[in-house]
mmCIF file of C-alpha atoms in Angstrom:
data_model
loop_
_atom_site.group_PDB
_atom_site.id
_atom_site.type_symbol
_atom_site.label_atom_id
_atom_site.label_comp_id
_atom_site.label_asym_id
_atom_site.label_seq_id
_atom_site.Cartn_x
_atom_site.Cartn_y
_atom_site.Cartn_z
ATOM 1 C CA MET N 1 -21.893 -99.650 -185.961
ATOM 2 C CA THR N 2 -20.191 -102.025 -188.342
ATOM 3 C CA GLY N 3 -21.094 -103.373 -191.786
ATOM 4 C CA GLN N 4 -21.309 -99.980 -193.261
ATOM 5 C CA ARG N 5 -22.820 -100.304 -196.811
ATOM 6 C CA THR N 6 -20.781 -99.241 -199.695
ATOM 7 C CA ARG N 7 -21.566 -98.990 -203.158
ATOM 8 C CA THR N 8 -19.576 -98.814 -206.249
ATOM 9 C CA ILE N 9 -20.722 -96.598 -208.874
ATOM 10 C CA ASP N 10 -19.445 -96.847 -212.654
ATOM 11 C CA ARG N 11 -18.108 -93.789 -214.476
ATOM 12 C CA GLY N 12 -20.990 -92.833 -216.141
ATOM 13 C CA GLU N 13 -22.922 -92.619 -212.966
ATOM 14 C CA GLN N 14 -20.004 -90.753 -211.380
ATOM 15 C CA ALA N 15 -20.090 -88.397 -214.404
ATOM 16 C CA GLU N 16 -23.596 -87.743 -214.205
ATOM 17 C CA LEU N 17 -23.816 -87.157 -210.471
ATOM 18 C CA GLY N 18 -20.844 -84.545 -211.044
ATOM 19 C CA ARG N 19 -22.866 -82.705 -213.577
ATOM 20 C CA LEU N 20 -25.919 -82.886 -211.537
ATOM 21 C CA LEU N 21 -23.850 -81.439 -208.706
ATOM 22 C CA ALA N 22 -22.662 -78.493 -210.597
ATOM 23 C CA ALA N 23 -25.880 -77.613 -212.320
ATOM 24 C CA GLY N 24 -28.807 -78.966 -210.585
ATOM 25 C CA PRO N 25 -31.683 -78.910 -210.234
ATOM 26 C CA PHE N 26 -31.295 -79.646 -206.274
ATOM 27 C CA ASP N 27 -33.724 -82.404 -206.018
ATOM 28 C CA VAL N 28 -32.520 -84.340 -208.886
ATOM 29 C CA ALA N 29 -28.923 -83.818 -207.692
ATOM 30 C CA LEU N 30 -29.933 -85.049 -204.177
ATOM 31 C CA ARG N 31 -31.797 -88.046 -205.464
ATOM 32 C CA ALA N 32 -28.584 -88.991 -207.502
ATOM 33 C CA ALA N 33 -26.311 -88.483 -204.815
ATOM 34 C CA ILE N 34 -28.592 -90.669 -202.348
ATOM 35 C CA ARG N 35 -28.550 -93.422 -205.127
ATOM 36 C CA ALA N 36 -24.862 -93.216 -205.743
ATOM 37 C CA ARG N 37 -24.151 -93.652 -202.080
ATOM 38 C CA GLY N 38 -26.722 -96.595 -201.836
ATOM 39 C CA LEU N 39 -28.244 -95.544 -198.615
ATOM 40 C CA GLY N 40 -32.120 -95.729 -197.911
ATOM 41 C CA LEU N 41 -33.849 -92.389 -196.352
ATOM 42 C CA GLU N 42 -34.041 -94.243 -192.935
ATOM 43 C CA ARG N 43 -30.249 -95.083 -192.697
ATOM 44 C CA ILE N 44 -29.476 -91.417 -193.800
ATOM 45 C CA ARG N 45 -31.911 -90.128 -191.020
ATOM 46 C CA TYR N 46 -29.964 -92.237 -188.688
ATOM 47 C CA ARG N 47 -26.798 -90.977 -189.567
ATOM 48 C CA LEU N 48 -27.859 -87.603 -189.511
ATOM 49 C CA ARG N 49 -29.357 -87.996 -185.859
ATOM 50 C CA GLY N 50 -25.864 -89.380 -184.788
ATOM 51 C CA ARG N 51 -24.528 -85.914 -185.723
ATOM 52 C CA GLY N 52 -27.280 -84.371 -183.706
ATOM 53 C CA THR N 53 -29.316 -83.399 -186.458
ATOM 54 C CA THR N 54 -32.880 -84.404 -186.495
ATOM 55 C CA VAL N 55 -34.926 -84.765 -189.924
ATOM 56 C CA SER N 56 -37.997 -86.733 -190.663
ATOM 57 C CA LEU N 57 -38.089 -89.130 -193.282
ATOM 58 C CA ALA N 58 -40.967 -87.200 -194.752
ATOM 59 C CA THR N 59 -38.673 -84.073 -195.066
ATOM 60 C CA LEU N 60 -35.888 -86.237 -196.687
ATOM 61 C CA SER N 61 -38.363 -87.431 -199.095
ATOM 62 C CA HIS N 62 -39.779 -84.067 -199.771
ATOM 63 C CA TRP N 63 -36.405 -82.601 -200.544
ATOM 64 C CA GLN N 64 -35.487 -85.311 -202.923
ATOM 65 C CA SER N 65 -38.765 -85.231 -204.727
ATOM 66 C CA GLY N 66 -38.774 -81.374 -204.965
ATOM 67 C CA ARG N 67 -41.776 -80.836 -202.818
ATOM 68 C CA CYS N 68 -39.920 -78.441 -200.814
ATOM 69 C CA ARG N 69 -36.414 -77.601 -199.969
ATOM 70 C CA PRO N 70 -34.166 -76.770 -197.149
ATOM 71 C CA GLU N 71 -34.511 -73.315 -196.010
ATOM 72 C CA ARG N 72 -34.652 -72.843 -192.431
ATOM 73 C CA PRO N 73 -31.164 -72.522 -190.545
ATOM 74 C CA GLU N 74 -31.640 -75.990 -188.976
ATOM 75 C CA SER N 75 -32.361 -77.574 -192.412
ATOM 76 C CA LEU N 76 -29.301 -75.923 -193.904
ATOM 77 C CA GLU N 77 -27.125 -77.215 -191.250
ATOM 78 C CA ALA N 78 -28.890 -80.858 -191.926
ATOM 79 C CA LEU N 79 -27.959 -80.405 -195.449
ATOM 80 C CA ARG N 80 -24.250 -79.630 -194.623
ATOM 81 C CA ASN N 81 -24.067 -82.841 -192.667
ATOM 82 C CA LEU N 82 -25.883 -84.573 -195.535
ATOM 83 C CA GLU N 83 -23.285 -83.578 -197.963
ATOM 84 C CA ASP N 84 -20.710 -85.188 -195.814
ATOM 85 C CA ILE N 85 -22.750 -88.417 -195.380
ATOM 86 C CA LEU N 86 -23.395 -88.729 -199.111
ATOM 87 C CA ASN N 87 -19.600 -88.204 -199.791
ATOM 88 C CA VAL N 88 -20.270 -85.070 -202.125
ATOM 89 C CA PRO N 89 -18.065 -81.952 -201.935
ATOM 90 C CA ASP N 90 -18.799 -79.592 -199.163
ATOM 91 C CA GLY N 91 -21.288 -77.027 -200.485
ATOM 92 C CA SER N 92 -22.318 -78.823 -203.792
ATOM 93 C CA LEU N 93 -25.902 -79.637 -202.852
ATOM 94 C CA SER N 94 -26.254 -76.075 -200.710
ATOM 95 C CA ARG N 95 -24.949 -74.130 -203.791
ATOM 96 C CA LEU N 96 -27.972 -75.584 -205.831
ATOM 97 C CA LEU N 97 -30.685 -74.093 -203.683
ATOM 98 C CA GLY N 98 -30.017 -70.434 -204.830
ATOM 99 C CA PRO N 99 -31.523 -67.555 -202.948
ATOM 100 C CA PRO N 100 -34.276 -68.218 -200.411
ATOM 101 C CA ARG N 101 -38.014 -67.993 -201.676
ATOM 102 C CA SER N 102 -39.790 -65.303 -200.502
ATOM 103 C CA ARG N 103 -42.585 -65.976 -198.053
ATOM 104 C CA ARG N 104 -45.380 -63.645 -198.581
ATOM 105 C CA PHE N 105 -48.190 -63.744 -196.274
ATOM 106 C CA HIS N 106 -51.446 -62.074 -197.077
ATOM 107 C CA ALA N 107 -53.647 -61.000 -194.506
ATOM 108 C CA LEU N 108 -57.451 -62.049 -194.852
ATOM 109 C CA ASN N 109 -60.125 -59.309 -195.039
#
């Protein structure tokens, strides 16, 4: 596909993105990386799909809003591809996830 959209970010924005990628939180860093890259969620989803990774727009939106985060193996693979698409260092977003959250299920009596 031709006509790739690129965006130039200023030093302040680059420094802020670097700080967020180093310290998080995940959702804020993801939003900043998306904004810095200048891609909409639909374009990101299209590029992920081109790499064999299917992620819904709702999922991407939930990740960047903090409503949920990638935890399943397929989601973590999508996140690795997303880091590449957003031109951020490998593992920079993944590192911000920390340990997986526990999933506790309670039986109904």
